[in-house]
Protein backbone atom coordinates (compact mmCIF):
# COMPACT_ATOMS: atom_id res chain seq x y z
CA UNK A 1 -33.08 183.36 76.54
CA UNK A 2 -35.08 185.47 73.68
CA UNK A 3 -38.04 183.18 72.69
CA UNK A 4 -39.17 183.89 68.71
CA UNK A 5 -42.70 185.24 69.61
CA UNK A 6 -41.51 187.77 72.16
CA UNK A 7 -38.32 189.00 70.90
CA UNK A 8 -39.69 192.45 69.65
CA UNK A 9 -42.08 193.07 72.82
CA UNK A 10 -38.88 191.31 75.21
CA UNK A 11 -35.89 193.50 73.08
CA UNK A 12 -37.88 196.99 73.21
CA UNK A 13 -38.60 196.66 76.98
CA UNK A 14 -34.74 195.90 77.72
CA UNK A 15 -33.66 199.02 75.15
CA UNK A 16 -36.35 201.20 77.87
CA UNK A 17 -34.54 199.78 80.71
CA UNK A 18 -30.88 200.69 79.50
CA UNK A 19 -32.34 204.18 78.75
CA UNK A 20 -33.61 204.53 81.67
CA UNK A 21 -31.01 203.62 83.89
CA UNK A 22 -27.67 204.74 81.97
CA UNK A 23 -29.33 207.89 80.24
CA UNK A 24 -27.55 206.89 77.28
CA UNK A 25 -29.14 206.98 73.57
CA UNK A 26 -30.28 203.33 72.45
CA UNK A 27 -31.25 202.38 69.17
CA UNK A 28 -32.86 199.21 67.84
CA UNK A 29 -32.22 198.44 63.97
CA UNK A 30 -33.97 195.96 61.83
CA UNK A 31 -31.82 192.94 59.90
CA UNK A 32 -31.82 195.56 56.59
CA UNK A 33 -30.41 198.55 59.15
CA UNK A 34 -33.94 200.57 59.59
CA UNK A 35 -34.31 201.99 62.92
CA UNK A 36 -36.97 200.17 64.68
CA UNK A 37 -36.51 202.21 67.56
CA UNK A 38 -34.94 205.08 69.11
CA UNK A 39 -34.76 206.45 72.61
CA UNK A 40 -34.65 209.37 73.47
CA UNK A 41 -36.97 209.86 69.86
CA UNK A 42 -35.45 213.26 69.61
CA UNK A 43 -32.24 212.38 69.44
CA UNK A 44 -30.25 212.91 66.33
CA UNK A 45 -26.97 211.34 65.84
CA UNK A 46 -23.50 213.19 64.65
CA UNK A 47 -24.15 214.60 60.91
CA UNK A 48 -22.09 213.07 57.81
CA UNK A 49 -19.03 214.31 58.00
CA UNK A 50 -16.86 215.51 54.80
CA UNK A 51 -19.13 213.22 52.45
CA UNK A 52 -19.27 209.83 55.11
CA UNK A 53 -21.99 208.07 55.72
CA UNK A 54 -24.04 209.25 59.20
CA UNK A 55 -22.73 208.04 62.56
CA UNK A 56 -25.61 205.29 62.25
CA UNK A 57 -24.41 204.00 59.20
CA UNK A 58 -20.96 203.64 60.45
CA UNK A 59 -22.11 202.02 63.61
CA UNK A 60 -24.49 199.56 61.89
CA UNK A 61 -21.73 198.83 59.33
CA UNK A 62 -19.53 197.90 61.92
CA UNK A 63 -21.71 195.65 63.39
CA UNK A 64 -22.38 193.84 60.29
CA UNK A 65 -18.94 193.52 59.30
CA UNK A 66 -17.74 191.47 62.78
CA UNK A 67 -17.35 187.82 62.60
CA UNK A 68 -20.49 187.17 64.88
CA UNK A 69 -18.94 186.04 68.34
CA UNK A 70 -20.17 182.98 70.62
CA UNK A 71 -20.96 182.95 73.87
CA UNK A 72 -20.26 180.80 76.65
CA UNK A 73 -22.97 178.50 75.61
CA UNK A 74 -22.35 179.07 71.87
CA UNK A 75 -25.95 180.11 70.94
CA UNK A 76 -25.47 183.85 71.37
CA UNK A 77 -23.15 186.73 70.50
CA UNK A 78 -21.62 188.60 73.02
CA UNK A 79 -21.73 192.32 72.74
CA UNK A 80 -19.07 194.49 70.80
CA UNK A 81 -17.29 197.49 71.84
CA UNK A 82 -16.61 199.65 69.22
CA UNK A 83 -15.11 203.70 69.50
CA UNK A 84 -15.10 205.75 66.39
CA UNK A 85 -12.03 208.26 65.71
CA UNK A 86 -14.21 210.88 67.24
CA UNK A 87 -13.99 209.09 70.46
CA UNK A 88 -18.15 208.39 70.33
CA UNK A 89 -18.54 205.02 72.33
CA UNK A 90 -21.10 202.33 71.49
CA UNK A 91 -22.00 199.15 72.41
CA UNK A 92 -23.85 196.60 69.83
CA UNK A 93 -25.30 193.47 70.30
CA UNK A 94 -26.01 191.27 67.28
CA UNK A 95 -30.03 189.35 67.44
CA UNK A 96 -29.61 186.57 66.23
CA UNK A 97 -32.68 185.45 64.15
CA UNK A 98 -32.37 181.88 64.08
CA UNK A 99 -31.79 179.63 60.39
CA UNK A 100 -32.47 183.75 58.80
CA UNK A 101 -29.17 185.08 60.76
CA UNK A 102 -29.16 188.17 62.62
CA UNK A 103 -32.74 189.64 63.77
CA UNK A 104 -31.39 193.38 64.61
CA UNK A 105 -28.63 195.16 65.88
CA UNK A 106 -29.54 196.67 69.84
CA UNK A 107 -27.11 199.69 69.71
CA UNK A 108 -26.10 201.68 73.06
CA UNK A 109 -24.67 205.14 72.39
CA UNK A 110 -22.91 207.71 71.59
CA UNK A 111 -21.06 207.97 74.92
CA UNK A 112 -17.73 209.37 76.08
CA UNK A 113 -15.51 207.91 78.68
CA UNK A 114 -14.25 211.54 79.18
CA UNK A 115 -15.25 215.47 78.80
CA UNK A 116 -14.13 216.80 75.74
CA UNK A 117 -13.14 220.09 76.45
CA UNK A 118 -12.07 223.26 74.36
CA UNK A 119 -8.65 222.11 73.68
CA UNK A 120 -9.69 218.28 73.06
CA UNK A 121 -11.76 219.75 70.65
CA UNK A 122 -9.15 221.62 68.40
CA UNK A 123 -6.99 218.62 68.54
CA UNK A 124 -9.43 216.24 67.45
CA UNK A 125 -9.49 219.20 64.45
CA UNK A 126 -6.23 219.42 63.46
CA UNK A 127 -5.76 215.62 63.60
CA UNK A 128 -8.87 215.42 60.98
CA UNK A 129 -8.07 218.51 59.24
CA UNK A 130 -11.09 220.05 59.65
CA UNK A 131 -11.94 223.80 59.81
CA UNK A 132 -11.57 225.42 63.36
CA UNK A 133 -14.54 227.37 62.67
CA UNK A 134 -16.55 224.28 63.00
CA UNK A 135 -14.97 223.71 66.37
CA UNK A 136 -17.85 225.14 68.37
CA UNK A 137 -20.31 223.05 66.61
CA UNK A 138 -18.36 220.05 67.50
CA UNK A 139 -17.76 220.80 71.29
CA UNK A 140 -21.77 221.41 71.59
CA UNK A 141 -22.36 217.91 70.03
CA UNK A 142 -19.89 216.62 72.32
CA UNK A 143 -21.32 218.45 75.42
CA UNK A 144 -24.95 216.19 74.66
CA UNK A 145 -23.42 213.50 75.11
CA UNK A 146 -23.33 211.54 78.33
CA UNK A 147 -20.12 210.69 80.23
CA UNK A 148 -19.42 207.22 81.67
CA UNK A 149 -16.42 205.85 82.77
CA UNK A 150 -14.34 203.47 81.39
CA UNK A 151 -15.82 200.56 83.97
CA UNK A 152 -19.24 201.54 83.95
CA UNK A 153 -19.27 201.21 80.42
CA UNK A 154 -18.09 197.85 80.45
CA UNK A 155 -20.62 197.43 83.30
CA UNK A 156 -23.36 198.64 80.49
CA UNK A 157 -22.44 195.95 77.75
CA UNK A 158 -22.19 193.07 80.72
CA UNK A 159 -25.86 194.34 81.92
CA UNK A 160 -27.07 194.30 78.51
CA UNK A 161 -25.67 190.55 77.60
CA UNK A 162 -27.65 189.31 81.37
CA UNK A 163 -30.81 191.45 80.35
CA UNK A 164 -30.93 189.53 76.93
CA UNK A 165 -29.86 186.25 77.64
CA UNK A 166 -30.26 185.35 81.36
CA UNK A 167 -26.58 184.61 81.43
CA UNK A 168 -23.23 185.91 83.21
CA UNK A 169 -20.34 187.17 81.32
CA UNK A 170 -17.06 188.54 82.96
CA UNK A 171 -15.30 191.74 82.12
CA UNK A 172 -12.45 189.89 80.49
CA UNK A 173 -14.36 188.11 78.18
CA UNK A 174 -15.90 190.84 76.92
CA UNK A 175 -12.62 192.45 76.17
CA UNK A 176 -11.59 189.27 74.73
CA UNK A 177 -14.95 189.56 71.89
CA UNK A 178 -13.52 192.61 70.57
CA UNK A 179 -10.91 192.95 67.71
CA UNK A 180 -8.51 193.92 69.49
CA UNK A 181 -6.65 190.70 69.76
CA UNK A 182 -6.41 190.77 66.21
CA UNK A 183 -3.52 192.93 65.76
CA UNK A 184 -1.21 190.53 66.79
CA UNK A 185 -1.14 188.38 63.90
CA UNK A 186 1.01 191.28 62.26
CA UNK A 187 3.47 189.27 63.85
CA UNK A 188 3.82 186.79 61.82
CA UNK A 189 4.76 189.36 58.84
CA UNK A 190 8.13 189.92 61.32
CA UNK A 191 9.50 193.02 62.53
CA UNK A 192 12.27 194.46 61.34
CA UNK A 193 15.34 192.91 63.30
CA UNK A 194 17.72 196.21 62.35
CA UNK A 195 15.60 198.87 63.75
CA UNK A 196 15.93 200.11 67.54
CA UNK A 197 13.13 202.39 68.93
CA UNK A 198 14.67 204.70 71.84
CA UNK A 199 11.61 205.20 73.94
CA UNK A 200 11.98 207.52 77.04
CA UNK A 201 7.90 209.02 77.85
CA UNK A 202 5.94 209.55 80.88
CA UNK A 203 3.66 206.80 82.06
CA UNK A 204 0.14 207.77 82.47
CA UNK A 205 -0.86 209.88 85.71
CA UNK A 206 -2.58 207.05 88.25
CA UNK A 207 -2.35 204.78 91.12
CA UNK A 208 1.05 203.48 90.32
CA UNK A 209 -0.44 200.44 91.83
CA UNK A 210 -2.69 200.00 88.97
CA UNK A 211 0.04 200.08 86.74
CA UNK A 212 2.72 197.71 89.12
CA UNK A 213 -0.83 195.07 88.66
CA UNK A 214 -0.74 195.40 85.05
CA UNK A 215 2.89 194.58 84.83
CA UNK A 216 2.67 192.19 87.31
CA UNK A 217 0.17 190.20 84.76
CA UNK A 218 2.62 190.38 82.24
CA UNK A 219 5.54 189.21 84.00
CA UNK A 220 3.46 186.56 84.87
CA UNK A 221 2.55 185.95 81.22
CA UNK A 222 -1.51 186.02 82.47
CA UNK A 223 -3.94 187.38 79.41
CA UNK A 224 -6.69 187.20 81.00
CA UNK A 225 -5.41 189.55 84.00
CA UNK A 226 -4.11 192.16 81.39
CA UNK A 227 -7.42 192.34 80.05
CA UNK A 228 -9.45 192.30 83.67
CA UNK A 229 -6.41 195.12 85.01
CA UNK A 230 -6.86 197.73 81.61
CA UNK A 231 -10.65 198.08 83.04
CA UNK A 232 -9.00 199.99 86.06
CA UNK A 233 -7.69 202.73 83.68
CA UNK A 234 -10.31 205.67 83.50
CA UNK A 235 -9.72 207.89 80.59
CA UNK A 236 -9.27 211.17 83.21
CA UNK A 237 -5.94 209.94 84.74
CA UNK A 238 -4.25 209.68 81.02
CA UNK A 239 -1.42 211.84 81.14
CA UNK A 240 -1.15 214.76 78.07
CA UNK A 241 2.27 213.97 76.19
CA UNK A 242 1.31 215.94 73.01
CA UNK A 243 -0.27 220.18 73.05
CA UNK A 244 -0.96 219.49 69.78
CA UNK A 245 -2.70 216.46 68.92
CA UNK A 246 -4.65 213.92 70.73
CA UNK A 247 -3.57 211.61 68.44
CA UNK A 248 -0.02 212.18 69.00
CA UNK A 249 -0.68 212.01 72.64
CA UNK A 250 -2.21 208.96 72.78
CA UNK A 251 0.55 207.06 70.51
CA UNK A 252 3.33 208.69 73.05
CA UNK A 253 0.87 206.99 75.78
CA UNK A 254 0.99 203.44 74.24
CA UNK A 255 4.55 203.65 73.31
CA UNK A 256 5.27 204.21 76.93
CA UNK A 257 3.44 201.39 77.96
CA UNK A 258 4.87 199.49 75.52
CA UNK A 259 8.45 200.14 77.15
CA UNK A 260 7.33 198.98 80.27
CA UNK A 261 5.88 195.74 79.23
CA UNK A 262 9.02 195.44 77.84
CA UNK A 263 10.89 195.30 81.11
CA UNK A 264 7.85 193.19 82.62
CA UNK A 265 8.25 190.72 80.55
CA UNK A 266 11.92 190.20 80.57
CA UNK A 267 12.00 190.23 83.86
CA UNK A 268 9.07 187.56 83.28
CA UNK A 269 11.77 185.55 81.87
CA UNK A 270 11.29 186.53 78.16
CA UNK A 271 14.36 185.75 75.86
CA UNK A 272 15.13 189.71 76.19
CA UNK A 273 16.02 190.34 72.61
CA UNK A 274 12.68 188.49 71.28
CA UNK A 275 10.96 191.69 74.40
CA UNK A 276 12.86 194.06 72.27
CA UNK A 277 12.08 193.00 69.05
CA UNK A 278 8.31 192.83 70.09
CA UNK A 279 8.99 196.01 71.49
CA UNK A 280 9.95 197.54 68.22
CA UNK A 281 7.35 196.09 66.10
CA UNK A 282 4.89 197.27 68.30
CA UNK A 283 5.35 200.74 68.38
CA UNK A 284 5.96 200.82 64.45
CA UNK A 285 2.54 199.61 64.18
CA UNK A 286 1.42 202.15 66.64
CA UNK A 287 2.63 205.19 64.67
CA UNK A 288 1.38 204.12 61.13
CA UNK A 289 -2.44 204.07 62.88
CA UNK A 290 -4.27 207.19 61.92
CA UNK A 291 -6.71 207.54 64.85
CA UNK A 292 -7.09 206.79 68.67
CA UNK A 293 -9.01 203.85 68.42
CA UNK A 294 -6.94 202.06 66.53
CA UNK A 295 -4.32 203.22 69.15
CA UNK A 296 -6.03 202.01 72.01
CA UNK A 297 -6.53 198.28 70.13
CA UNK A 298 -3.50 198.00 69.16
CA UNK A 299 -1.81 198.98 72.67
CA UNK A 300 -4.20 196.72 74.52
CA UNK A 301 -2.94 193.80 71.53
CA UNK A 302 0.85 194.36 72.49
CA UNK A 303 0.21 194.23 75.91
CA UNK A 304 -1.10 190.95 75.89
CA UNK A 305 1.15 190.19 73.00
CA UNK A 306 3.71 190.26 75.49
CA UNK A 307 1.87 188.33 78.46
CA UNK A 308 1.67 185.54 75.77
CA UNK A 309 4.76 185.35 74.91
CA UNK A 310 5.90 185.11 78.91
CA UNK A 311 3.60 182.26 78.72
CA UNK A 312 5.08 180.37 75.72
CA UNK A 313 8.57 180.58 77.00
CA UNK A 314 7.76 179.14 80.50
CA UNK A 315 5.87 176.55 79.01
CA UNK A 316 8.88 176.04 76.87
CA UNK A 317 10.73 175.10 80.06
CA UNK A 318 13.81 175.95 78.57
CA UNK A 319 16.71 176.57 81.27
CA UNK A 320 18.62 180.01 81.31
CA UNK A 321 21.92 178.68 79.91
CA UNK A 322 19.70 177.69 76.58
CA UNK A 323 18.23 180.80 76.55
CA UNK A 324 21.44 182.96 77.27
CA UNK A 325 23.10 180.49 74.12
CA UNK A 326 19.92 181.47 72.12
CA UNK A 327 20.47 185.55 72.58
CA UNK A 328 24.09 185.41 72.30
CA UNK A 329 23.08 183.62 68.81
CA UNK A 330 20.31 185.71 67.59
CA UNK A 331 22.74 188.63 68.24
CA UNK A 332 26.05 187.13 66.40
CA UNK A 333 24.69 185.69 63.48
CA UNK A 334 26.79 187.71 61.53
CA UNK A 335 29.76 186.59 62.76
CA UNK A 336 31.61 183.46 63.65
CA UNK A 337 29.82 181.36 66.29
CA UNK A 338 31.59 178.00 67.77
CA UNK A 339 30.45 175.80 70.28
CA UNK A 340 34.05 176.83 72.56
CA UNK A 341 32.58 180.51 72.14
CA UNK A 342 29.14 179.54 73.79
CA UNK A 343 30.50 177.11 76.58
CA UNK A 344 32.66 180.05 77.50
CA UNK A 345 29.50 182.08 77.68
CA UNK A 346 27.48 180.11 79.46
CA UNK A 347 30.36 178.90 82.09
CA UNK A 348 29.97 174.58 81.15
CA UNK A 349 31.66 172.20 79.11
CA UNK A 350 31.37 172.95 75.54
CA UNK A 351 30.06 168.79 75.04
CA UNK A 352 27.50 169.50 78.36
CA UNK A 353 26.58 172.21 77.04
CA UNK A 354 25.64 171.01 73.66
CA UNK A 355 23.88 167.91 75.35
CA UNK A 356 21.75 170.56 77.54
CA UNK A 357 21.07 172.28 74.63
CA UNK A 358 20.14 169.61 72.25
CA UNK A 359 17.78 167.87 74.63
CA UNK A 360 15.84 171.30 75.52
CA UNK A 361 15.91 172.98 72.15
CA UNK A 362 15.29 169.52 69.80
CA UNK A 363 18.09 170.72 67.84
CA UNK A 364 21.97 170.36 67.69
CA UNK A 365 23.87 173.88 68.27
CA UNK A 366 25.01 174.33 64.38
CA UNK A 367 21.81 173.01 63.36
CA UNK A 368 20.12 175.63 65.35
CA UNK A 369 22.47 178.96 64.10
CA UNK A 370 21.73 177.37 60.98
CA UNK A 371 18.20 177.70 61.19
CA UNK A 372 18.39 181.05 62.55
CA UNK A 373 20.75 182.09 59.60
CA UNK A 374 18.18 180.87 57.27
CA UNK A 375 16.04 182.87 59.05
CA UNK A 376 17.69 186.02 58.65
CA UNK A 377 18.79 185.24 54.75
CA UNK A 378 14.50 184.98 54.41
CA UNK A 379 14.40 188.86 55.94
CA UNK A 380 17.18 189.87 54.19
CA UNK A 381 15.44 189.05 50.64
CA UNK A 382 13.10 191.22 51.17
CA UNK A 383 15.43 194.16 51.01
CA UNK A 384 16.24 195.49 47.73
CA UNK A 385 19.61 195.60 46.08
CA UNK A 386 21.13 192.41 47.78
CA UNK A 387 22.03 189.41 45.95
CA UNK A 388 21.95 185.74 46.85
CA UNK A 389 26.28 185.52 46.90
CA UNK A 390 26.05 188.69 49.41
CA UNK A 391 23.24 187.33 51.56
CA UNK A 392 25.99 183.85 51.76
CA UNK A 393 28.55 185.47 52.15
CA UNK A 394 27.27 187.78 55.15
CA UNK A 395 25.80 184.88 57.06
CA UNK A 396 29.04 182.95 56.84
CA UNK A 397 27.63 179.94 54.52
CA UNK A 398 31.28 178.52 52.68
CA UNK A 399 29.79 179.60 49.23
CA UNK A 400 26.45 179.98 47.63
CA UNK A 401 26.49 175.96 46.60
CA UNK A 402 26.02 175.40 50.16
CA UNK A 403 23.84 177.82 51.05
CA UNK A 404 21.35 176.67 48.52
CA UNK A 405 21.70 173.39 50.28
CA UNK A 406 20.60 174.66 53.41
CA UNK A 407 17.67 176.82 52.58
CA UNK A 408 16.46 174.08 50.66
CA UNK A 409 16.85 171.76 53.76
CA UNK A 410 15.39 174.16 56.00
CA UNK A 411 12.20 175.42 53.44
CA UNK A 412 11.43 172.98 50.95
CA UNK A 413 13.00 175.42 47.97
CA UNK A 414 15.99 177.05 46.60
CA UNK A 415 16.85 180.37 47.53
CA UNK A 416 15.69 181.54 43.73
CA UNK A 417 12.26 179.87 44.24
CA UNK A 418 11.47 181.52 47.06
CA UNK A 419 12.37 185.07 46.21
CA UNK A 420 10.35 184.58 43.40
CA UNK A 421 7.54 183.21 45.31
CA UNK A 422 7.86 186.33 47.74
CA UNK A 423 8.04 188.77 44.38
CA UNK A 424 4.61 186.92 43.54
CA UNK A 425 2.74 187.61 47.32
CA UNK A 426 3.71 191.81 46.24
């Protein structure tokens, strides 16, 4: 570890050695954001761009806008990966300063995982609206960069972590540092239930054993493999699914690997309307991003989105025939749904059956649609134009009297309050 008397002397002498052995421009800013140091000293980073700030600025800013992450022995932030919409890879690593906070900002890049050739280049324009006639600028900036793969790049931020703290970190936990996972808690926001995404793409062009590894992961509802197995993916094999844009390309990518997950985790065991439901919101989230890293995030988030969920619902240990009740359920709640009609479904005696169900679930079969009709009323306030009577009346509650009664059992408030609540949050 970085003693206080040596950290300038110890820092610059690690920058030299990533220099030196990656090629790659490293920088070395001061707690205000000055460069302290900059290797190679000739090197000038991407000019401001349609009245941004300079690619340094952005980088820093980025750094200093992370929650600072621990390490494995708490005292020491692990590095951050961070791509701008230009595709310029960096890696930053956070000093910390002791009781003043953060002593400097090491910063490795710009990098590509890939060539950016001619066409690349006139995507990346359209998608930004910039003038073609800047395009040759652009692909000269682009060809002084330096290429590394996907995995050596990881490889980079791992060597840098060991260099300044004398201790191991794992590919997967550096994955797991980033924001990435953050996209996820969209979830809680709900998708919408109504909408059905028809998604038939090409998968990327690799080792389809890469890809059978990934799934496998998810089926198995295992994170941490998801993470370790997206490493593997070099940004050469992605398949093209767009002429146009590489923004449009890369959301047709992620929307294809969305699909698949899909299938991995049902066949995981994932309650397989929940997999399509995920499924949906994933992808909406996907094409309201505006550039590729955001893409790539928020892929990598559904992906394990999805292993997570495999895990949850084995953990649940909840048997088939629940399950197989609970889909039927989710997918009738519009109509009439009796005990007889679910026995018949799931081939047992209707009182077994509601025994089985009752002791894996915690809740009695009406009390359960219930719920999940309470559920659905909560979604279908959000919609304009339909009353409180219609919302009853759809969901099969005798009349609005005892709907109230319900919602108010099931949320603490009347149906009233909580619309109003909800017209508060917007």
């Amino acid at each position: 570890m970085l003693e206080s008397g040596d950290v300038a002397e110890r820092t610059a002498y690690i920058c030299k050695l990533i220099y030196e052995a990656y090629r790659v421009p490293v920088g070395l800013l001061d707690r205000g954001g000055s460069v302290r140091l900059s290797l190679p000293a000739s090197f000038e980073y991407r000019t401001p761009l349609q009245g941004s700030s300079s690619l340094l600025d952005e980088v820093a800013d980025y750094a200093s806008g992370q929650q600072p992450m621990d390490g494995h022995n708490g005292a020491f932030p692990l590095p951050l990966l961070y791509t701008t919409g230009f595709l310029e890879q960096f890696i930053l690593l956070r000093l910390p300063g002791g009781q003043s906070g953060s002593a400097g900002t090491m910063i490795i890049g710009p990098a590509l995982s890939a060539p950016i050739t001619a066409d690349n280049a006139a995507d990346l324009m359209r998608d930004y609206n910039l003038a073609p006639s800047l395009q040759e600028g652009w692909l000269k900036y682009y060809r002084s960069l330096p290429v590394l793969s996907r995995i050596r790049w990881y490889h980079a931020a791992l060597l840098l972590y060991t260099l300044v703290t004398g201790e191991e970190l794992s590919v997967t936990d550096l994955l797991r540092a980033g924001p990435v996972q953050q996209q996820a808690e969209h979830l809680s926001d709900g998708p919408d239930l109504d909408l059905s995404y028809r998604r038939e793409n090409d998968w990327l062009h690799h080792d389809p054993m890469l890809e059978r590894e990934m799934f496998r992961y998810i089926a198995n509802g295992d994170k941490e493999g998801v993470l370790a197995s997206q490493a593997d993916f070099s940004e050469e094999s992605f398949g093209l699914l767009s002429k146009k844009s590489r923004l449009r390309s890369r959301k047709n990518l992620a929307i294809s690997s969305i699909t698949l997950a899909t299938r991995a985790a049902i066949e995981g065991g994932l309650f397989w309307e929940m997999a399509y439901t995920l499924s949906d919101f994933h992808i909406q989230h996907i094409e309201e991003l505006n550039d590729i890293p955001a893409v790539d995030r928020a892929q990598t988030a559904a992906l394990c989105d999805f292993a997570d969920h495999v895990r949850d619902n084995r953990r649940s240990k909840q048997s088939r025939t629940s399950a197989l009740c609970q889909n039927y359920i989710f997918n009738h709640l519009y109509e009439e749904i009796t005990l007889g009609t679910l026995a018949e479904i799931a081939g047992l005696n209707a009182s077994y059956l509601s025994h089985l169900f009752k002791k894996e679930t915690g809740l009695a079969v009406s009390d359960y649609i219930q719920r999940e009709r309470i559920e659905e009323a909560k979604r279908l306030m959000e919609l304009p134009g339909i009353t409180l009577s219609d919302i009853a009346t759809r969901l099969h509650f005798n009349d609005q009297s005892y709907f109230t009664k319900v919602f108010k059992k099931c949320t603490g408030m009347t149906p009233r309050q909580y619309r109003k609540d909800m017209g508060r949050m917007y």
